[in-house]
Amino acid sequence: MSTPKSICFFNHKGGVSKTTTTFNIGWQLANTGKKVMMVDLDSQCNLTGIILGYGACKEDEDLENFYQSKRHLTMEDIVSALINGDSAEGFVSSSIGQLTTTSNSNLFLLPGHLNVSDLDSQISVALKIAQGVPATKKIPAGLPKIITLLADKYGVDYILYDLSPNVGGLNEVILMSSDYFIVPTSPDFFCWQAIGSLERNIKKWHKELRIFKEMNDFDKDKSYAIKNAPQFLGTIQQRYRPRNGNPAKSFEDWIIKIRQEVANKLVPVLRNLNCIVDENKIMEVLSEDRLEPYDLAHIADFNSLIAISQQYQVPIYELTREQIASARQFGHALNTMEKSRDAFNEEFEALTRRIIALTCD
């Protein structure tokens, strides 16, 4: 059995469709026959809401029953175990809860929970005081270790992490323990600004974790969960309004600026830290579809299709004509939305092929 590959979707600027992207790519990977585990590490639990259905999540009693049921493994259980000092191996071997299934037989979810914010604060503190308080030094690597063991247990091919938009300790250890990471972006000033901030934070995190590992004698342990060398795959330029099949001029300007910021600021830092996939491989894979360096895909705004997909708990490209029509779409409007659905399907199929090509051994 092959070793699971972990991909982190991270941008500490919110509103870039990070959760939707995780879901869409996870589903497409599953369509190729890969077994995929999505992990919801955002305390807002939006990915969990997509899978369980936002309607169900509004019913407090149903949601409470879901989390209280021993049949479901959730982040609530994992965080409680880690805060109580349980070992990763002990938790995984004794847990009777199962991952949450979806309507795609190869796609699974580890549901999120509000208490991940508690673990976030504990990790942040542990990274700073572990040498003085040895009992805390195992906390930072606990979560990535449990996730890896669960992936092995379930025969998972890909782990996809959906992170919250912040620069806390939880995001730090998950990003720096992942095999790969992707930065979803939206074409605006704040996202352009976030690329520079991301460059500074990754540099800071890499240094902090290197020192943490050295001071606590983890640097010589090849099995240590925080490898501190996630490989950058690229950005996904999305959430723009198209015109004649291309981004409208105002959006195109920001797409170019973000691309330049990535190439000129982020990539050089990642190169120095050994945190980027072989660049010749990136150029080769992207050039096949005439994409600029580090642009994994260009994906237009989903518009009203997103609301319909959330209602039926499937990606937009899996919506049937009947499901689209249920949103009171008829005639020309219905045909137009079907064409958009098919175009998004092509985009995500191509994007998923690129990700597989870039993460293959």
mmCIF file with all atom_site columns, C-alpha atoms in Angstrom, residues 193-320:
data_model
loop_
_atom_site.group_PDB
_atom_site.id
_atom_site.type_symbol
_atom_site.label_atom_id
_atom_site.label_alt_id
_atom_site.label_comp_id
_atom_site.label_asym_id
_atom_site.label_entity_id
_atom_site.label_seq_id
_atom_site.pdbx_PDB_ins_code
_atom_site.Cartn_x
_atom_site.Cartn_y
_atom_site.Cartn_z
_atom_site.occupancy
_atom_site.B_iso_or_equiv
_atom_site.pdbx_formal_charge
_atom_site.auth_seq_id
_atom_site.auth_comp_id
_atom_site.auth_asym_id
_atom_site.auth_atom_id
_atom_site.pdbx_PDB_model_num
ATOM 1   C CA . GLN A 1 193 ? -1.235  41.686 0.106   1.00 0.00 ? 193 GLN A CA 1
ATOM 2   C CA . ALA A 1 194 ? -1.681  38.269 1.749   1.00 0.00 ? 194 ALA A CA 1
ATOM 3   C CA . ILE A 1 195 ? 0.935   36.677 -0.535  1.00 0.00 ? 195 ILE A CA 1
ATOM 4   C CA . GLY A 1 196 ? 3.640   38.888 0.974   1.00 0.00 ? 196 GLY A CA 1
ATOM 5   C CA . SER A 1 197 ? 2.406   38.078 4.463   1.00 0.00 ? 197 SER A CA 1
ATOM 6   C CA . LEU A 1 198 ? 2.385   34.351 3.622   1.00 0.00 ? 198 LEU A CA 1
ATOM 7   C CA . GLU A 1 199 ? 6.019   34.552 2.516   1.00 0.00 ? 199 GLU A CA 1
ATOM 8   C CA . ARG A 1 200 ? 7.020   36.115 5.845   1.00 0.00 ? 200 ARG A CA 1
ATOM 9   C CA . ASN A 1 201 ? 4.992   33.666 7.931   1.00 0.00 ? 201 ASN A CA 1
ATOM 10  C CA . ILE A 1 202 ? 6.299   30.529 6.229   1.00 0.00 ? 202 ILE A CA 1
ATOM 11  C CA . LYS A 1 203 ? 9.848   31.786 6.704   1.00 0.00 ? 203 LYS A CA 1
ATOM 12  C CA . LYS A 1 204 ? 9.097   32.480 10.375  1.00 0.00 ? 204 LYS A CA 1
ATOM 13  C CA . TRP A 1 205 ? 7.358   29.119 10.905  1.00 0.00 ? 205 TRP A CA 1
ATOM 14  C CA . HIS A 1 206 ? 10.157  27.186 9.256   1.00 0.00 ? 206 HIS A CA 1
ATOM 15  C CA . LYS A 1 207 ? 12.719  28.787 11.559  1.00 0.00 ? 207 LYS A CA 1
ATOM 16  C CA . GLU A 1 208 ? 10.575  28.345 14.681  1.00 0.00 ? 208 GLU A CA 1
ATOM 17  C CA . LEU A 1 209 ? 9.939   24.662 13.985  1.00 0.00 ? 209 LEU A CA 1
ATOM 18  C CA . ARG A 1 210 ? 13.569  23.983 13.091  1.00 0.00 ? 210 ARG A CA 1
ATOM 19  C CA . ILE A 1 211 ? 14.643  25.420 16.445  1.00 0.00 ? 211 ILE A CA 1
ATOM 20  C CA . PHE A 1 212 ? 11.799  23.602 18.253  1.00 0.00 ? 212 PHE A CA 1
ATOM 21  C CA . LYS A 1 213 ? 12.856  20.256 16.762  1.00 0.00 ? 213 LYS A CA 1
ATOM 22  C CA . GLU A 1 214 ? 16.543  20.818 17.542  1.00 0.00 ? 214 GLU A CA 1
ATOM 23  C CA . MET A 1 215 ? 15.961  21.927 21.138  1.00 0.00 ? 215 MET A CA 1
ATOM 24  C CA . ASN A 1 216 ? 13.667  18.974 21.868  1.00 0.00 ? 216 ASN A CA 1
ATOM 25  C CA . ASP A 1 217 ? 15.754  16.335 20.039  1.00 0.00 ? 217 ASP A CA 1
ATOM 26  C CA . PHE A 1 218 ? 13.192  15.686 17.315  1.00 0.00 ? 218 PHE A CA 1
ATOM 27  C CA . ASP A 1 219 ? 15.465  16.738 14.446  1.00 0.00 ? 219 ASP A CA 1
ATOM 28  C CA . LYS A 1 220 ? 17.104  13.299 14.206  1.00 0.00 ? 220 LYS A CA 1
ATOM 29  C CA . ASP A 1 221 ? 13.792  11.396 14.294  1.00 0.00 ? 221 ASP A CA 1
ATOM 30  C CA . LYS A 1 222 ? 12.933  10.552 10.668  1.00 0.00 ? 222 LYS A CA 1
ATOM 31  C CA . SER A 1 223 ? 9.403   9.508  11.684  1.00 0.00 ? 223 SER A CA 1
ATOM 32  C CA . TYR A 1 224 ? 8.609   12.813 13.397  1.00 0.00 ? 224 TYR A CA 1
ATOM 33  C CA . ALA A 1 225 ? 5.284   14.086 12.052  1.00 0.00 ? 225 ALA A CA 1
ATOM 34  C CA . ILE A 1 226 ? 6.376   17.687 11.405  1.00 0.00 ? 226 ILE A CA 1
ATOM 35  C CA . LYS A 1 227 ? 8.770   17.372 8.455   1.00 0.00 ? 227 LYS A CA 1
ATOM 36  C CA . ASN A 1 228 ? 9.036   21.166 8.075   1.00 0.00 ? 228 ASN A CA 1
ATOM 37  C CA . ALA A 1 229 ? 9.305   20.930 4.289   1.00 0.00 ? 229 ALA A CA 1
ATOM 38  C CA . PRO A 1 230 ? 5.872   21.189 2.604   1.00 0.00 ? 230 PRO A CA 1
ATOM 39  C CA . GLN A 1 231 ? 6.197   21.366 -1.182  1.00 0.00 ? 231 GLN A CA 1
ATOM 40  C CA . PHE A 1 232 ? 4.415   24.278 -2.862  1.00 0.00 ? 232 PHE A CA 1
ATOM 41  C CA . LEU A 1 233 ? 2.355   23.130 -5.861  1.00 0.00 ? 233 LEU A CA 1
ATOM 42  C CA . GLY A 1 234 ? 1.024   26.531 -6.926  1.00 0.00 ? 234 GLY A CA 1
ATOM 43  C CA . THR A 1 235 ? -1.949  28.839 -6.663  1.00 0.00 ? 235 THR A CA 1
ATOM 44  C CA . ILE A 1 236 ? -5.521  28.501 -7.868  1.00 0.00 ? 236 ILE A CA 1
ATOM 45  C CA . GLN A 1 237 ? -6.667  31.799 -9.378  1.00 0.00 ? 237 GLN A CA 1
ATOM 46  C CA . GLN A 1 238 ? -10.411 31.893 -8.825  1.00 0.00 ? 238 GLN A CA 1
ATOM 47  C CA . ARG A 1 239 ? -13.555 33.823 -7.936  1.00 0.00 ? 239 ARG A CA 1
ATOM 48  C CA . TYR A 1 240 ? -13.325 36.182 -10.911 1.00 0.00 ? 240 TYR A CA 1
ATOM 49  C CA . ARG A 1 241 ? -16.130 37.217 -13.254 1.00 0.00 ? 241 ARG A CA 1
ATOM 50  C CA . PRO A 1 242 ? -15.544 36.032 -16.807 1.00 0.00 ? 242 PRO A CA 1
ATOM 51  C CA . ARG A 1 243 ? -16.105 37.930 -20.023 1.00 0.00 ? 243 ARG A CA 1
ATOM 52  C CA . ASN A 1 244 ? -15.999 36.038 -23.321 1.00 0.00 ? 244 ASN A CA 1
ATOM 53  C CA . GLY A 1 245 ? -14.409 33.085 -21.556 1.00 0.00 ? 245 GLY A CA 1
ATOM 54  C CA . ASN A 1 246 ? -11.628 35.121 -19.884 1.00 0.00 ? 246 ASN A CA 1
ATOM 55  C CA . PRO A 1 247 ? -11.415 37.184 -16.695 1.00 0.00 ? 247 PRO A CA 1
ATOM 56  C CA . ALA A 1 248 ? -12.828 40.677 -17.002 1.00 0.00 ? 248 ALA A CA 1
ATOM 57  C CA . LYS A 1 249 ? -10.103 43.347 -17.226 1.00 0.00 ? 249 LYS A CA 1
ATOM 58  C CA . SER A 1 250 ? -10.260 44.490 -13.601 1.00 0.00 ? 250 SER A CA 1
ATOM 59  C CA . PHE A 1 251 ? -9.913  40.895 -12.381 1.00 0.00 ? 251 PHE A CA 1
ATOM 60  C CA . GLU A 1 252 ? -7.181  40.083 -14.899 1.00 0.00 ? 252 GLU A CA 1
ATOM 61  C CA . ASP A 1 253 ? -5.077  42.957 -13.546 1.00 0.00 ? 253 ASP A CA 1
ATOM 62  C CA . TRP A 1 254 ? -5.148  41.495 -10.032 1.00 0.00 ? 254 TRP A CA 1
ATOM 63  C CA . ILE A 1 255 ? -4.505  37.985 -11.312 1.00 0.00 ? 255 ILE A CA 1
ATOM 64  C CA . ILE A 1 256 ? -1.328  39.235 -12.988 1.00 0.00 ? 256 ILE A CA 1
ATOM 65  C CA . LYS A 1 257 ? -0.233  41.143 -9.871  1.00 0.00 ? 257 LYS A CA 1
ATOM 66  C CA . ILE A 1 258 ? -0.799  38.086 -7.648  1.00 0.00 ? 258 ILE A CA 1
ATOM 67  C CA . ARG A 1 259 ? 1.097   35.881 -10.106 1.00 0.00 ? 259 ARG A CA 1
ATOM 68  C CA . GLN A 1 260 ? 4.024   38.305 -10.074 1.00 0.00 ? 260 GLN A CA 1
ATOM 69  C CA . GLU A 1 261 ? 3.982   38.524 -6.270  1.00 0.00 ? 261 GLU A CA 1
ATOM 70  C CA . VAL A 1 262 ? 4.096   34.723 -6.049  1.00 0.00 ? 262 VAL A CA 1
ATOM 71  C CA . ALA A 1 263 ? 6.945   34.444 -8.568  1.00 0.00 ? 263 ALA A CA 1
ATOM 72  C CA . ASN A 1 264 ? 9.011   37.346 -7.242  1.00 0.00 ? 264 ASN A CA 1
ATOM 73  C CA . LYS A 1 265 ? 8.410   37.173 -3.489  1.00 0.00 ? 265 LYS A CA 1
ATOM 74  C CA . LEU A 1 266 ? 6.999   33.829 -2.379  1.00 0.00 ? 266 LEU A CA 1
ATOM 75  C CA . VAL A 1 267 ? 8.792   31.363 -4.661  1.00 0.00 ? 267 VAL A CA 1
ATOM 76  C CA . PRO A 1 268 ? 12.364  32.582 -3.917  1.00 0.00 ? 268 PRO A CA 1
ATOM 77  C CA . VAL A 1 269 ? 11.779  32.155 -0.184  1.00 0.00 ? 269 VAL A CA 1
ATOM 78  C CA . LEU A 1 270 ? 10.244  28.703 -0.666  1.00 0.00 ? 270 LEU A CA 1
ATOM 79  C CA . ARG A 1 271 ? 13.147  27.718 -2.924  1.00 0.00 ? 271 ARG A CA 1
ATOM 80  C CA . ASN A 1 272 ? 15.650  28.636 -0.205  1.00 0.00 ? 272 ASN A CA 1
ATOM 81  C CA . LEU A 1 273 ? 13.687  26.613 2.359   1.00 0.00 ? 273 LEU A CA 1
ATOM 82  C CA . ASN A 1 274 ? 13.367  23.579 0.040   1.00 0.00 ? 274 ASN A CA 1
ATOM 83  C CA . CYS A 1 275 ? 9.596   24.040 0.169   1.00 0.00 ? 275 CYS A CA 1
ATOM 84  C CA . ILE A 1 276 ? 8.679   23.850 -3.513  1.00 0.00 ? 276 ILE A CA 1
ATOM 85  C CA . VAL A 1 277 ? 8.102   20.990 -5.930  1.00 0.00 ? 277 VAL A CA 1
ATOM 86  C CA . ASP A 1 278 ? 10.726  20.487 -8.643  1.00 0.00 ? 278 ASP A CA 1
ATOM 87  C CA . GLU A 1 279 ? 10.277  23.629 -10.713 1.00 0.00 ? 279 GLU A CA 1
ATOM 88  C CA . ASN A 1 280 ? 11.086  21.906 -13.985 1.00 0.00 ? 280 ASN A CA 1
ATOM 89  C CA . LYS A 1 281 ? 8.234   19.524 -13.239 1.00 0.00 ? 281 LYS A CA 1
ATOM 90  C CA . ILE A 1 282 ? 5.905   22.450 -12.493 1.00 0.00 ? 282 ILE A CA 1
ATOM 91  C CA . MET A 1 283 ? 6.816   24.126 -15.790 1.00 0.00 ? 283 MET A CA 1
ATOM 92  C CA . GLU A 1 284 ? 6.328   20.894 -17.719 1.00 0.00 ? 284 GLU A CA 1
ATOM 93  C CA . VAL A 1 285 ? 2.913   20.104 -16.223 1.00 0.00 ? 285 VAL A CA 1
ATOM 94  C CA . LEU A 1 286 ? 1.542   23.646 -16.543 1.00 0.00 ? 286 LEU A CA 1
ATOM 95  C CA . SER A 1 287 ? 2.914   24.291 -20.031 1.00 0.00 ? 287 SER A CA 1
ATOM 96  C CA . GLU A 1 288 ? 0.858   21.381 -21.375 1.00 0.00 ? 288 GLU A CA 1
ATOM 97  C CA . ASP A 1 289 ? -2.240  23.533 -20.788 1.00 0.00 ? 289 ASP A CA 1
ATOM 98  C CA . ARG A 1 290 ? -0.512  26.840 -21.555 1.00 0.00 ? 290 ARG A CA 1
ATOM 99  C CA . LEU A 1 291 ? -0.712  28.009 -17.962 1.00 0.00 ? 291 LEU A CA 1
ATOM 100 C CA . GLU A 1 292 ? 1.688   30.533 -16.470 1.00 0.00 ? 292 GLU A CA 1
ATOM 101 C CA . PRO A 1 293 ? 4.160   29.300 -13.815 1.00 0.00 ? 293 PRO A CA 1
ATOM 102 C CA . TYR A 1 294 ? 2.527   28.517 -10.457 1.00 0.00 ? 294 TYR A CA 1
ATOM 103 C CA . ASP A 1 295 ? -1.057  29.004 -11.778 1.00 0.00 ? 295 ASP A CA 1
ATOM 104 C CA . LEU A 1 296 ? -2.538  25.547 -11.261 1.00 0.00 ? 296 LEU A CA 1
ATOM 105 C CA . ALA A 1 297 ? -5.895  26.658 -12.638 1.00 0.00 ? 297 ALA A CA 1
ATOM 106 C CA . HIS A 1 298 ? -8.144  29.605 -13.453 1.00 0.00 ? 298 HIS A CA 1
ATOM 107 C CA . ILE A 1 299 ? -11.653 29.037 -12.118 1.00 0.00 ? 299 ILE A CA 1
ATOM 108 C CA . ALA A 1 300 ? -14.396 31.620 -12.568 1.00 0.00 ? 300 ALA A CA 1
ATOM 109 C CA . ASP A 1 301 ? -16.971 32.500 -9.919  1.00 0.00 ? 301 ASP A CA 1
ATOM 110 C CA . PHE A 1 302 ? -19.561 29.736 -9.396  1.00 0.00 ? 302 PHE A CA 1
ATOM 111 C CA . ASN A 1 303 ? -22.418 32.236 -9.091  1.00 0.00 ? 303 ASN A CA 1
ATOM 112 C CA . SER A 1 304 ? -25.813 30.647 -8.327  1.00 0.00 ? 304 SER A CA 1
ATOM 113 C CA . LEU A 1 305 ? -24.569 27.110 -8.999  1.00 0.00 ? 305 LEU A CA 1
ATOM 114 C CA . ILE A 1 306 ? -22.844 27.077 -5.609  1.00 0.00 ? 306 ILE A CA 1
ATOM 115 C CA . ALA A 1 307 ? -26.100 27.421 -3.678  1.00 0.00 ? 307 ALA A CA 1
ATOM 116 C CA . ILE A 1 308 ? -27.667 24.540 -5.617  1.00 0.00 ? 308 ILE A CA 1
ATOM 117 C CA . SER A 1 309 ? -24.625 22.319 -5.054  1.00 0.00 ? 309 SER A CA 1
ATOM 118 C CA . GLN A 1 310 ? -24.738 22.995 -1.314  1.00 0.00 ? 310 GLN A CA 1
ATOM 119 C CA . GLN A 1 311 ? -28.401 22.074 -1.252  1.00 0.00 ? 311 GLN A CA 1
ATOM 120 C CA . TYR A 1 312 ? -27.669 18.675 -2.815  1.00 0.00 ? 312 TYR A CA 1
ATOM 121 C CA . GLN A 1 313 ? -24.288 18.168 -1.099  1.00 0.00 ? 313 GLN A CA 1
ATOM 122 C CA . VAL A 1 314 ? -22.411 17.561 -4.356  1.00 0.00 ? 314 VAL A CA 1
ATOM 123 C CA . PRO A 1 315 ? -19.876 19.628 -6.343  1.00 0.00 ? 315 PRO A CA 1
ATOM 124 C CA . ILE A 1 316 ? -21.330 21.954 -8.954  1.00 0.00 ? 316 ILE A CA 1
ATOM 125 C CA . TYR A 1 317 ? -20.033 19.759 -11.778 1.00 0.00 ? 317 TYR A CA 1
ATOM 126 C CA . GLU A 1 318 ? -22.043 16.785 -10.445 1.00 0.00 ? 318 GLU A CA 1
ATOM 127 C CA . LEU A 1 319 ? -25.391 18.583 -10.513 1.00 0.00 ? 319 LEU A CA 1
ATOM 128 C CA . THR A 1 320 ? -28.035 16.993 -12.728 1.00 0.00 ? 320 THR A CA 1
#
